[in-house]
């Protein structure tokens, strides 16, 4: 069973930084995608933020490119999201997920994840 656990959320003023961490265990394959999605309060919509794929590299949503950076540890089971120059519109519940469909719909209007999600960690940015 794949388990995913996020940490590192919090409150920060606009322009500040936070780093989220995600630890995954029980991944049964060397080929997978792991990344971050967020759910904005009151919008009832989940959006893809960024991901790392074992097929090659990282990807970012247009809204965060240049401000957020995805990285992982050498073992590959811990994923980080460094968030700089945070804006009030980044306020959301951030989820980490492992996706065995290689994040093919990560940035779709309703992302479909074939794998496991964490419980989420809240990020609040005040202006």
PDB file of C-alpha atoms in Angstrom:
ATOM      1  CA  UNK A   1       0.000   0.000   0.000  1.00  0.00           C
ATOM      2  CA  UNK A   2       1.362   3.391  -0.999  1.00  0.00           C
ATOM      3  CA  UNK A   3       1.400   5.908   1.813  1.00  0.00           C
ATOM      4  CA  UNK A   4       1.922   9.623   1.337  1.00  0.00           C
ATOM      5  CA  UNK A   5       2.473  12.208   4.054  1.00  0.00           C
ATOM      6  CA  UNK A   6       2.945  15.949   3.622  1.00  0.00           C
ATOM      7  CA  UNK A   7       4.417  18.463   6.047  1.00  0.00           C
ATOM      8  CA  UNK A   8       5.678  22.011   6.097  1.00  0.00           C
ATOM      9  CA  UNK A   9       2.616  24.158   5.574  1.00  0.00           C
ATOM     10  CA  UNK A  10       1.976  27.317   7.516  1.00  0.00           C
ATOM     11  CA  UNK A  11       1.190  30.996   7.338  1.00  0.00           C
ATOM     12  CA  UNK A  12       3.406  33.574   5.703  1.00  0.00           C
ATOM     13  CA  UNK A  13       3.133  37.094   4.370  1.00  0.00           C
ATOM     14  CA  UNK A  14       3.096  37.794   0.674  1.00  0.00           C
ATOM     15  CA  UNK A  15       6.593  37.669  -0.747  1.00  0.00           C
ATOM     16  CA  UNK A  16       7.705  35.095   1.786  1.00  0.00           C
ATOM     17  CA  UNK A  17       8.780  31.488   1.371  1.00  0.00           C
ATOM     18  CA  UNK A  18       7.783  28.055   2.582  1.00  0.00           C
ATOM     19  CA  UNK A  19       9.048  24.561   1.865  1.00  0.00           C
ATOM     20  CA  UNK A  20       6.740  21.590   1.770  1.00  0.00           C
ATOM     21  CA  UNK A  21       7.938  18.019   2.189  1.00  0.00           C
ATOM     22  CA  UNK A  22       6.306  14.792   1.108  1.00  0.00           C
ATOM     23  CA  UNK A  23       7.373  11.309   2.111  1.00  0.00           C
ATOM     24  CA  UNK A  24       6.047   8.345   0.170  1.00  0.00           C
ATOM     25  CA  UNK A  25       6.436   4.701   1.077  1.00  0.00           C
ATOM     26  CA  UNK A  26       5.376   1.393  -0.408  1.00  0.00           C
ATOM     27  CA  UNK A  27       5.812   2.462  -4.052  1.00  0.00           C
ATOM     28  CA  UNK A  28       5.895  -0.861  -5.935  1.00  0.00           C
ATOM     29  CA  UNK A  29       7.489   0.322  -9.180  1.00  0.00           C
ATOM     30  CA  UNK A  30      10.475   2.345 -10.362  1.00  0.00           C
ATOM     31  CA  UNK A  31       8.296   4.222 -12.845  1.00  0.00           C
ATOM     32  CA  UNK A  32       5.922   6.754 -11.342  1.00  0.00           C
ATOM     33  CA  UNK A  33       5.116  10.410 -11.001  1.00  0.00           C
ATOM     34  CA  UNK A  34       5.008  12.305  -7.711  1.00  0.00           C
ATOM     35  CA  UNK A  35       3.886  15.841  -7.223  1.00  0.00           C
ATOM     36  CA  UNK A  36       1.758  18.542  -5.713  1.00  0.00           C
ATOM     37  CA  UNK A  37      -1.803  19.643  -6.247  1.00  0.00           C
ATOM     38  CA  UNK A  38      -3.769  22.271  -4.370  1.00  0.00           C
ATOM     39  CA  UNK A  39      -7.347  22.951  -3.513  1.00  0.00           C
ATOM     40  CA  UNK A  40      -8.374  26.551  -3.110  1.00  0.00           C
ATOM     41  CA  UNK A  41     -10.970  27.175  -0.397  1.00  0.00           C
ATOM     42  CA  UNK A  42     -14.394  28.037  -1.730  1.00  0.00           C
ATOM     43  CA  UNK A  43     -13.597  27.116  -5.338  1.00  0.00           C
ATOM     44  CA  UNK A  44     -14.329  23.386  -5.128  1.00  0.00           C
ATOM     45  CA  UNK A  45     -11.570  22.763  -7.637  1.00  0.00           C
ATOM     46  CA  UNK A  46      -8.245  20.981  -7.490  1.00  0.00           C
ATOM     47  CA  UNK A  47      -5.351  22.174  -9.621  1.00  0.00           C
ATOM     48  CA  UNK A  48      -1.998  20.661 -10.433  1.00  0.00           C
ATOM     49  CA  UNK A  49       0.977  22.664  -9.165  1.00  0.00           C
ATOM     50  CA  UNK A  50       4.118  20.734 -10.079  1.00  0.00           C
ATOM     51  CA  UNK A  51       5.475  17.236 -10.352  1.00  0.00           C
ATOM     52  CA  UNK A  52       8.551  15.061 -10.714  1.00  0.00           C
ATOM     53  CA  UNK A  53       8.453  12.126 -13.109  1.00  0.00           C
ATOM     54  CA  UNK A  54      10.842   9.202 -13.199  1.00  0.00           C
ATOM     55  CA  UNK A  55      10.445   9.379 -17.006  1.00  0.00           C
ATOM     56  CA  UNK A  56      12.367  12.587 -16.981  1.00  0.00           C
ATOM     57  CA  UNK A  57      12.338  15.759 -15.051  1.00  0.00           C
ATOM     58  CA  UNK A  58       9.940  18.175 -13.480  1.00  0.00           C
ATOM     59  CA  UNK A  59       6.964  20.178 -14.633  1.00  0.00           C
ATOM     60  CA  UNK A  60       5.274  23.301 -13.332  1.00  0.00           C
ATOM     61  CA  UNK A  61       1.948  25.016 -13.729  1.00  0.00           C
ATOM     62  CA  UNK A  62       2.220  28.397 -15.435  1.00  0.00           C
ATOM     63  CA  UNK A  63       0.984  30.113 -12.287  1.00  0.00           C
ATOM     64  CA  UNK A  64       3.967  28.942 -10.211  1.00  0.00           C
ATOM     65  CA  UNK A  65       6.777  28.582 -12.750  1.00  0.00           C
ATOM     66  CA  UNK A  66       9.764  30.669 -11.704  1.00  0.00           C
ATOM     67  CA  UNK A  67       8.595  30.858  -8.083  1.00  0.00           C
ATOM     68  CA  UNK A  68       8.240  27.210  -7.044  1.00  0.00           C
ATOM     69  CA  UNK A  69      10.885  24.497  -7.302  1.00  0.00           C
ATOM     70  CA  UNK A  70      10.421  20.741  -7.028  1.00  0.00           C
ATOM     71  CA  UNK A  71      13.279  18.556  -5.857  1.00  0.00           C
ATOM     72  CA  UNK A  72      13.741  15.132  -4.352  1.00  0.00           C
ATOM     73  CA  UNK A  73      16.245  13.287  -2.228  1.00  0.00           C
ATOM     74  CA  UNK A  74      18.672  10.732  -3.603  1.00  0.00           C
ATOM     75  CA  UNK A  75      16.491   7.821  -2.559  1.00  0.00           C
ATOM     76  CA  UNK A  76      13.585   9.341  -4.458  1.00  0.00           C
ATOM     77  CA  UNK A  77      10.918   8.821  -1.859  1.00  0.00           C
ATOM     78  CA  UNK A  78      10.924  12.352  -0.451  1.00  0.00           C
ATOM     79  CA  UNK A  79       9.720  15.233  -2.575  1.00  0.00           C
ATOM     80  CA  UNK A  80      10.093  18.902  -1.715  1.00  0.00           C
ATOM     81  CA  UNK A  81       8.300  21.978  -2.952  1.00  0.00           C
ATOM     82  CA  UNK A  82      10.217  25.186  -2.353  1.00  0.00           C
ATOM     83  CA  UNK A  83       7.785  28.069  -2.683  1.00  0.00           C
ATOM     84  CA  UNK A  84       9.244  31.560  -3.023  1.00  0.00           C
ATOM     85  CA  UNK A  85       7.638  34.932  -3.599  1.00  0.00           C
ATOM     86  CA  UNK A  86       4.336  33.603  -2.350  1.00  0.00           C
ATOM     87  CA  UNK A  87       1.157  35.408  -3.315  1.00  0.00           C
ATOM     88  CA  UNK A  88      -2.249  35.516  -1.659  1.00  0.00           C
ATOM     89  CA  UNK A  89      -3.630  33.436  -4.530  1.00  0.00           C
ATOM     90  CA  UNK A  90      -1.305  30.604  -3.502  1.00  0.00           C
ATOM     91  CA  UNK A  91      -3.400  30.130  -0.366  1.00  0.00           C
ATOM     92  CA  UNK A  92      -4.722  26.581  -0.543  1.00  0.00           C
ATOM     93  CA  UNK A  93      -4.656  23.115   0.904  1.00  0.00           C
ATOM     94  CA  UNK A  94      -1.657  21.453  -0.735  1.00  0.00           C
ATOM     95  CA  UNK A  95      -1.712  17.740  -1.432  1.00  0.00           C
ATOM     96  CA  UNK A  96       1.108  15.441  -2.400  1.00  0.00           C
ATOM     97  CA  UNK A  97       0.243  12.482  -4.586  1.00  0.00           C
ATOM     98  CA  UNK A  98       1.903   9.523  -6.244  1.00  0.00           C
ATOM     99  CA  UNK A  99       0.432   8.877  -9.685  1.00  0.00           C
ATOM    100  CA  UNK A 100       1.028   5.716 -11.702  1.00  0.00           C
ATOM    101  CA  UNK A 101      -0.495   7.271 -14.827  1.00  0.00           C
ATOM    102  CA  UNK A 102       2.629   9.466 -15.008  1.00  0.00           C
ATOM    103  CA  UNK A 103       0.733  12.683 -14.237  1.00  0.00           C
ATOM    104  CA  UNK A 104      -0.818  12.663 -17.701  1.00  0.00           C
ATOM    105  CA  UNK A 105      -3.776  14.732 -16.508  1.00  0.00           C
ATOM    106  CA  UNK A 106      -2.027  16.698 -13.772  1.00  0.00           C
ATOM    107  CA  UNK A 107      -2.985  20.069 -15.216  1.00  0.00           C
ATOM    108  CA  UNK A 108      -6.424  19.102 -16.483  1.00  0.00           C
ATOM    109  CA  UNK A 109      -9.425  21.035 -15.097  1.00  0.00           C
ATOM    110  CA  UNK A 110     -10.039  18.061 -12.819  1.00  0.00           C
ATOM    111  CA  UNK A 111      -6.781  16.129 -12.384  1.00  0.00           C
ATOM    112  CA  UNK A 112      -7.131  12.364 -12.252  1.00  0.00           C
ATOM    113  CA  UNK A 113      -4.606  10.624 -10.062  1.00  0.00           C
ATOM    114  CA  UNK A 114      -4.229   6.855 -10.241  1.00  0.00           C
ATOM    115  CA  UNK A 115      -2.394   6.292  -7.025  1.00  0.00           C
ATOM    116  CA  UNK A 116      -2.398   7.718  -3.542  1.00  0.00           C
ATOM    117  CA  UNK A 117      -2.882  11.122  -1.980  1.00  0.00           C
ATOM    118  CA  UNK A 118      -1.743  12.533   1.316  1.00  0.00           C
ATOM    119  CA  UNK A 119      -3.996  14.288   3.797  1.00  0.00           C
ATOM    120  CA  UNK A 120      -2.911  17.765   2.736  1.00  0.00           C
ATOM    121  CA  UNK A 121      -1.129  20.651   4.417  1.00  0.00           C
ATOM    122  CA  UNK A 122      -2.492  24.182   4.611  1.00  0.00           C
ATOM    123  CA  UNK A 123      -0.619  27.131   3.155  1.00  0.00           C
ATOM    124  CA  UNK A 124      -1.957  30.585   3.977  1.00  0.00           C
ATOM    125  CA  UNK A 125      -0.469  33.714   2.427  1.00  0.00           C
ATOM    126  CA  UNK A 126      -1.582  37.051   3.780  1.00  0.00           C
ATOM    127  CA  UNK A 127      -1.245  40.255   1.797  1.00  0.00           C
TER     128      UNK A 127
END
